[in-house]
Amino acid sequence: MASGHRSILIAGAGATGLAAALELARRGFLPRIVDSDAGPVPLTESRALGINARTLTLLSPSRVTDTILQEAQRIAHFRIVSGGRLLADIDTTRVPGPYSAIHALAQGHTERLLLGKLSDYEVAPEWQTAVETVSGDLSKPRVTLRKADGSVEAADFNIVVAADGAHSAVRRAVGIGFPGQALESSFYLADFRYAVPIDPGFAEISLFDPGMIGRLPVTRDVLRYISTLPDFESRIQHPAPVAERVWASDFRIHFRHVAMMARGNVFLAGDAAHIHSPAGARGMNLGIEDACWLAWLISEGREREYAGLRMPAVKTVLKQTHQLTSLITMKHPVAIAIRNLAVPLLLRIPAFRQKLLHGVSGYDTQSPPWIDGAL
């Protein structure tokens, strides 16, 4: 079937939905993309920060990668500190391929770059438009949309992509469960802007035994601190005078994924299909990866293969983030002591260090076959 004749609805105009729309648009499709919000995530309230090498590879054909690299901060080193002692310093640039393992760019910024490129194809999200129901034969789903003015539209689509987040209305409407578990501990974050530029070239985790504070660059003068400690702000060692506290939030971490990533011609991607810890910065990247694979498979007429191809990647990432989260949220003194001895020793082993970097880069999932030379 010619690409223009397949009607595709994407629910959700976050990074996952926008990536799906862009990848479909550059292949000749004209998807509709709707979102219940009024616009993209505010620039100062972006939960996701990390953009890994796999995502840069995936977004290179659309040229979004060029603009990301102009705006993002390259994280060249990842450090782990405990009691003032440096346990590890990993050079994240030492990975194969054209990109460093990870860059930092606020999710809101990434979404605006995707929106800009999508506008080249005359595709724009319909904001304040919510999916109310998905019904009928799911081989050609009927979707009811409620618009900002309260009016309702019902339409049939060949394909529906659920990229509408952890509380996905589409996922619920088609009856796909979202089993999993929540961690007992909460996480807290705060972003600070400094009066002068700071070094944005490294990320650092300080272990307080128990508890941790992570330091991540947002821009050249903004740092994010993320912690398991409610009083973490009093423990921060600021690198320069604080100009303002830009944003603060707290959240519980859940590890959940669907048993199936598709039902009929309804496909789940991103947080609608899987959520996990921010450790390793995999969340937004995994969603963009889902989107790019789905768009390619749709263009090949092979979308039936999507769930089988993506589920192994989802399980790999959830396992990795669970292990990393367990390492930084330890409370038992003996376990903490063993960790603090073992981590520096393990990271001296080249194969172990490369495996860790391989994961942070996003190279531990299947390589995209439509991009020549992709790792």
Short mmCIF file of N, CA and C in Angstrom, two decimals, residues 212-321:
data_model
loop_
_atom_site.label_atom_id
_atom_site.label_comp_id
_atom_site.label_asym_id
_atom_site.label_seq_id
_atom_site.Cartn_x
_atom_site.Cartn_y
_atom_site.Cartn_z
N MET A 212 22.63 8.94 48.13
CA MET A 212 23.52 9.46 47.09
C MET A 212 23.01 10.79 46.59
N ILE A 213 23.93 11.57 46.00
CA ILE A 213 23.57 12.77 45.25
C ILE A 213 24.28 12.70 43.91
N GLY A 214 23.50 12.78 42.85
CA GLY A 214 24.07 12.83 41.52
C GLY A 214 24.14 14.26 41.03
N ARG A 215 25.19 14.59 40.31
CA ARG A 215 25.37 15.92 39.72
C ARG A 215 25.42 15.75 38.21
N LEU A 216 24.53 16.43 37.49
CA LEU A 216 24.44 16.30 36.04
C LEU A 216 24.40 17.68 35.40
N PRO A 217 25.13 17.89 34.31
CA PRO A 217 25.05 19.18 33.63
C PRO A 217 23.74 19.31 32.87
N VAL A 218 23.13 20.50 32.88
CA VAL A 218 21.95 20.78 32.06
C VAL A 218 22.36 21.73 30.94
N THR A 219 23.01 22.85 31.31
CA THR A 219 23.58 23.78 30.34
C THR A 219 24.94 24.22 30.89
N ARG A 220 25.53 25.23 30.29
CA ARG A 220 26.85 25.71 30.75
C ARG A 220 26.78 26.42 32.10
N ASP A 221 25.57 26.79 32.52
CA ASP A 221 25.48 27.43 33.83
C ASP A 221 24.40 26.84 34.74
N VAL A 222 23.86 25.68 34.35
CA VAL A 222 22.84 25.00 35.17
C VAL A 222 23.27 23.56 35.45
N LEU A 223 23.17 23.17 36.72
CA LEU A 223 23.41 21.78 37.12
C LEU A 223 22.16 21.20 37.73
N ARG A 224 21.95 19.91 37.50
CA ARG A 224 20.88 19.17 38.18
C ARG A 224 21.49 18.28 39.24
N TYR A 225 20.85 18.30 40.41
CA TYR A 225 21.22 17.37 41.49
C TYR A 225 20.04 16.44 41.71
N ILE A 226 20.32 15.16 41.75
CA ILE A 226 19.27 14.15 41.96
C ILE A 226 19.71 13.27 43.12
N SER A 227 18.79 12.97 44.04
CA SER A 227 19.20 12.32 45.28
C SER A 227 18.11 11.43 45.86
N THR A 228 18.56 10.52 46.72
CA THR A 228 17.64 9.70 47.51
C THR A 228 17.42 10.30 48.90
N LEU A 229 18.08 11.42 49.17
CA LEU A 229 18.05 12.03 50.51
C LEU A 229 17.14 13.25 50.52
N PRO A 230 16.12 13.28 51.41
CA PRO A 230 15.21 14.43 51.44
C PRO A 230 15.93 15.75 51.74
N ASP A 231 17.01 15.69 52.53
CA ASP A 231 17.73 16.92 52.92
C ASP A 231 18.94 17.19 52.02
N PHE A 232 18.91 16.65 50.80
CA PHE A 232 20.11 16.68 49.96
C PHE A 232 20.59 18.10 49.64
N GLU A 233 19.66 19.05 49.57
CA GLU A 233 20.07 20.39 49.14
C GLU A 233 21.06 21.02 50.13
N SER A 234 20.94 20.63 51.39
CA SER A 234 21.88 21.18 52.40
C SER A 234 23.26 20.55 52.29
N ARG A 235 23.37 19.44 51.56
CA ARG A 235 24.65 18.72 51.43
C ARG A 235 25.39 19.05 50.13
N ILE A 236 24.75 19.80 49.25
CA ILE A 236 25.36 20.08 47.95
C ILE A 236 26.57 21.01 48.13
N GLN A 237 27.65 20.64 47.47
CA GLN A 237 28.83 21.52 47.42
C GLN A 237 28.79 22.24 46.07
N HIS A 238 28.25 23.44 46.08
CA HIS A 238 28.08 24.18 44.82
C HIS A 238 29.43 24.62 44.26
N PRO A 239 29.61 24.52 42.96
CA PRO A 239 30.90 24.88 42.35
C PRO A 239 31.08 26.38 42.14
N ALA A 240 30.00 27.14 42.31
CA ALA A 240 30.04 28.59 42.08
C ALA A 240 28.85 29.22 42.81
N PRO A 241 28.80 30.55 42.95
CA PRO A 241 27.66 31.20 43.60
C PRO A 241 26.35 30.89 42.85
N VAL A 242 25.31 30.56 43.61
CA VAL A 242 24.01 30.22 43.02
C VAL A 242 23.27 31.49 42.63
N ALA A 243 22.83 31.55 41.37
CA ALA A 243 22.02 32.68 40.91
C ALA A 243 20.54 32.43 41.19
N GLU A 244 20.09 31.20 40.95
CA GLU A 244 18.69 30.86 41.27
C GLU A 244 18.50 29.35 41.29
N ARG A 245 17.50 28.93 42.08
CA ARG A 245 17.04 27.54 42.07
C ARG A 245 15.93 27.49 41.03
N VAL A 246 16.23 26.84 39.92
CA VAL A 246 15.35 26.92 38.74
C VAL A 246 14.10 26.06 38.90
N TRP A 247 14.28 24.87 39.40
CA TRP A 247 13.17 23.89 39.45
C TRP A 247 13.51 22.82 40.45
N ALA A 248 12.49 22.31 41.14
CA ALA A 248 12.68 21.16 42.03
C ALA A 248 11.48 20.24 41.91
N SER A 249 11.71 18.95 42.14
CA SER A 249 10.63 17.98 42.03
C SER A 249 11.01 16.73 42.81
N ASP A 250 10.06 15.85 43.00
CA ASP A 250 10.38 14.54 43.57
C ASP A 250 9.50 13.50 42.88
N PHE A 251 9.93 12.25 42.91
CA PHE A 251 9.20 11.21 42.21
C PHE A 251 9.55 9.84 42.78
N ARG A 252 8.63 8.91 42.60
CA ARG A 252 8.89 7.51 42.92
C ARG A 252 9.34 6.80 41.64
N ILE A 253 10.21 5.83 41.80
CA ILE A 253 10.67 5.07 40.65
C ILE A 253 9.87 3.78 40.53
N HIS A 254 9.37 3.55 39.34
CA HIS A 254 8.65 2.31 39.03
C HIS A 254 9.42 1.54 37.96
N PHE A 255 9.37 0.23 38.07
CA PHE A 255 9.87 -0.64 37.01
C PHE A 255 8.66 -1.40 36.46
N ARG A 256 8.21 -1.03 35.29
CA ARG A 256 7.03 -1.68 34.70
C ARG A 256 7.24 -1.85 33.20
N HIS A 257 6.71 -2.93 32.66
CA HIS A 257 6.61 -3.01 31.20
C HIS A 257 5.43 -3.89 30.83
N VAL A 258 4.87 -3.60 29.68
CA VAL A 258 3.70 -4.35 29.19
C VAL A 258 4.13 -5.77 28.81
N ALA A 259 3.17 -6.68 28.84
CA ALA A 259 3.45 -8.05 28.40
C ALA A 259 3.51 -8.12 26.88
N MET A 260 2.77 -7.21 26.22
CA MET A 260 2.76 -7.15 24.75
C MET A 260 2.82 -5.69 24.31
N MET A 261 3.63 -5.40 23.28
CA MET A 261 3.79 -4.02 22.83
C MET A 261 2.88 -3.68 21.65
N ALA A 262 1.97 -4.60 21.32
CA ALA A 262 1.01 -4.34 20.25
C ALA A 262 -0.23 -5.18 20.47
N ARG A 263 -1.36 -4.64 20.05
CA ARG A 263 -2.60 -5.42 19.97
C ARG A 263 -3.30 -4.98 18.69
N GLY A 264 -3.46 -5.91 17.76
CA GLY A 264 -3.97 -5.54 16.44
C GLY A 264 -3.01 -4.54 15.80
N ASN A 265 -3.56 -3.43 15.32
CA ASN A 265 -2.73 -2.38 14.73
C ASN A 265 -2.56 -1.19 15.68
N VAL A 266 -2.60 -1.49 16.97
CA VAL A 266 -2.28 -0.49 18.00
C VAL A 266 -0.92 -0.87 18.58
N PHE A 267 0.04 0.06 18.48
CA PHE A 267 1.43 -0.20 18.88
C PHE A 267 1.83 0.73 20.02
N LEU A 268 2.47 0.18 21.04
CA LEU A 268 2.89 0.96 22.20
C LEU A 268 4.37 1.28 22.11
N ALA A 269 4.72 2.51 22.46
CA ALA A 269 6.12 2.94 22.40
C ALA A 269 6.43 3.86 23.58
N GLY A 270 7.70 3.88 23.98
CA GLY A 270 8.13 4.78 25.06
C GLY A 270 7.49 4.43 26.39
N ASP A 271 7.21 5.48 27.19
CA ASP A 271 6.70 5.27 28.55
C ASP A 271 5.34 4.57 28.58
N ALA A 272 4.62 4.57 27.48
CA ALA A 272 3.35 3.84 27.42
C ALA A 272 3.59 2.34 27.52
N ALA A 273 4.81 1.92 27.15
CA ALA A 273 5.15 0.49 27.13
C ALA A 273 6.09 0.07 28.25
N HIS A 274 6.91 1.02 28.76
CA HIS A 274 7.92 0.65 29.77
C HIS A 274 8.37 1.89 30.53
N ILE A 275 8.50 1.76 31.84
CA ILE A 275 9.08 2.83 32.66
C ILE A 275 10.08 2.20 33.63
N HIS A 276 11.09 2.98 34.00
CA HIS A 276 12.14 2.45 34.85
C HIS A 276 12.91 3.59 35.48
N SER A 277 13.93 3.26 36.22
CA SER A 277 14.77 4.24 36.90
C SER A 277 15.51 5.13 35.90
N PRO A 278 15.79 6.40 36.29
CA PRO A 278 16.61 7.25 35.41
C PRO A 278 18.09 6.87 35.40
N ALA A 279 18.50 5.94 36.27
CA ALA A 279 19.91 5.51 36.30
C ALA A 279 20.33 5.00 34.93
N GLY A 280 21.41 5.55 34.40
CA GLY A 280 21.87 5.16 33.07
C GLY A 280 21.28 5.98 31.95
N ALA A 281 20.34 6.87 32.28
CA ALA A 281 19.74 7.80 31.30
C ALA A 281 19.19 7.06 30.08
N ARG A 282 18.39 6.04 30.31
CA ARG A 282 17.91 5.22 29.18
C ARG A 282 16.47 5.51 28.76
N GLY A 283 15.68 6.18 29.59
CA GLY A 283 14.24 6.25 29.36
C GLY A 283 13.84 6.88 28.04
N MET A 284 14.15 8.17 27.86
CA MET A 284 13.78 8.86 26.63
C MET A 284 14.45 8.20 25.42
N ASN A 285 15.70 7.77 25.59
CA ASN A 285 16.43 7.13 24.49
C ASN A 285 15.75 5.85 24.02
N LEU A 286 15.27 5.06 24.97
CA LEU A 286 14.60 3.80 24.60
C LEU A 286 13.29 4.09 23.87
N GLY A 287 12.59 5.15 24.29
CA GLY A 287 11.35 5.53 23.60
C GLY A 287 11.61 5.98 22.17
N ILE A 288 12.65 6.79 21.97
CA ILE A 288 13.01 7.23 20.61
C ILE A 288 13.40 6.02 19.75
N GLU A 289 14.10 5.07 20.38
CA GLU A 289 14.48 3.85 19.67
C GLU A 289 13.24 3.07 19.24
N ASP A 290 12.27 2.91 20.15
CA ASP A 290 10.99 2.27 19.79
C ASP A 290 10.39 2.94 18.56
N ALA A 291 10.33 4.29 18.62
CA ALA A 291 9.68 5.07 17.57
C ALA A 291 10.35 4.86 16.22
N CYS A 292 11.67 4.88 16.21
CA CYS A 292 12.41 4.75 14.95
C CYS A 292 12.25 3.35 14.35
N TRP A 293 12.29 2.34 15.21
CA TRP A 293 12.08 0.96 14.72
C TRP A 293 10.66 0.80 14.17
N LEU A 294 9.67 1.33 14.88
CA LEU A 294 8.29 1.17 14.43
C LEU A 294 8.07 1.86 13.09
N ALA A 295 8.60 3.08 12.94
CA ALA A 295 8.44 3.81 11.68
C ALA A 295 9.07 3.03 10.52
N TRP A 296 10.26 2.48 10.75
CA TRP A 296 10.92 1.71 9.69
C TRP A 296 10.10 0.46 9.34
N LEU A 297 9.63 -0.25 10.36
CA LEU A 297 8.86 -1.47 10.12
C LEU A 297 7.55 -1.16 9.39
N ILE A 298 6.88 -0.04 9.75
CA ILE A 298 5.66 0.35 9.04
C ILE A 298 5.97 0.62 7.57
N SER A 299 7.07 1.32 7.31
CA SER A 299 7.44 1.65 5.93
C SER A 299 7.78 0.41 5.12
N GLU A 300 8.21 -0.65 5.81
CA GLU A 300 8.54 -1.92 5.15
C GLU A 300 7.34 -2.87 5.09
N GLY A 301 6.21 -2.46 5.69
CA GLY A 301 5.06 -3.35 5.77
C GLY A 301 5.27 -4.51 6.72
N ARG A 302 6.17 -4.32 7.70
CA ARG A 302 6.55 -5.41 8.61
C ARG A 302 6.21 -5.09 10.07
N GLU A 303 5.21 -4.22 10.27
CA GLU A 303 4.93 -3.79 11.65
C GLU A 303 4.53 -4.93 12.58
N ARG A 304 4.10 -6.05 12.03
CA ARG A 304 3.78 -7.22 12.87
C ARG A 304 5.00 -7.70 13.67
N GLU A 305 6.20 -7.38 13.18
CA GLU A 305 7.44 -7.84 13.84
C GLU A 305 7.86 -6.93 15.01
N TYR A 306 7.17 -5.79 15.17
CA TYR A 306 7.61 -4.77 16.12
C TYR A 306 7.74 -5.31 17.56
N ALA A 307 6.67 -5.92 18.05
CA ALA A 307 6.68 -6.37 19.45
C ALA A 307 7.81 -7.38 19.71
N GLY A 308 7.98 -8.32 18.78
CA GLY A 308 9.02 -9.33 18.95
C GLY A 308 10.42 -8.76 18.89
N LEU A 309 10.62 -7.71 18.10
CA LEU A 309 11.94 -7.10 17.98
C LEU A 309 12.26 -6.18 19.16
N ARG A 310 11.24 -5.51 19.72
CA ARG A 310 11.50 -4.51 20.75
C ARG A 310 11.53 -5.08 22.17
N MET A 311 10.77 -6.13 22.44
CA MET A 311 10.70 -6.62 23.82
C MET A 311 12.06 -7.03 24.38
N PRO A 312 12.93 -7.70 23.63
CA PRO A 312 14.26 -8.02 24.19
C PRO A 312 15.03 -6.76 24.59
N ALA A 313 14.92 -5.69 23.80
CA ALA A 313 15.61 -4.43 24.13
C ALA A 313 15.06 -3.84 25.42
N VAL A 314 13.75 -3.87 25.56
CA VAL A 314 13.11 -3.34 26.77
C VAL A 314 13.59 -4.10 28.00
N LYS A 315 13.62 -5.42 27.91
CA LYS A 315 14.04 -6.24 29.06
C LYS A 315 15.51 -6.00 29.39
N THR A 316 16.35 -5.84 28.37
CA THR A 316 17.77 -5.54 28.59
C THR A 316 17.95 -4.25 29.37
N VAL A 317 17.23 -3.21 28.96
CA VAL A 317 17.37 -1.89 29.59
C VAL A 317 16.80 -1.90 31.00
N LEU A 318 15.65 -2.54 31.20
CA LEU A 318 15.09 -2.59 32.56
C LEU A 318 16.01 -3.33 33.51
N LYS A 319 16.63 -4.39 33.03
CA LYS A 319 17.58 -5.14 33.88
C LYS A 319 18.78 -4.26 34.24
N GLN A 320 19.33 -3.56 33.25
CA GLN A 320 20.50 -2.72 33.49
C GLN A 320 20.19 -1.59 34.47
N THR A 321 19.05 -0.91 34.26
CA THR A 321 18.73 0.21 35.14
C THR A 321 18.39 -0.27 36.55
#
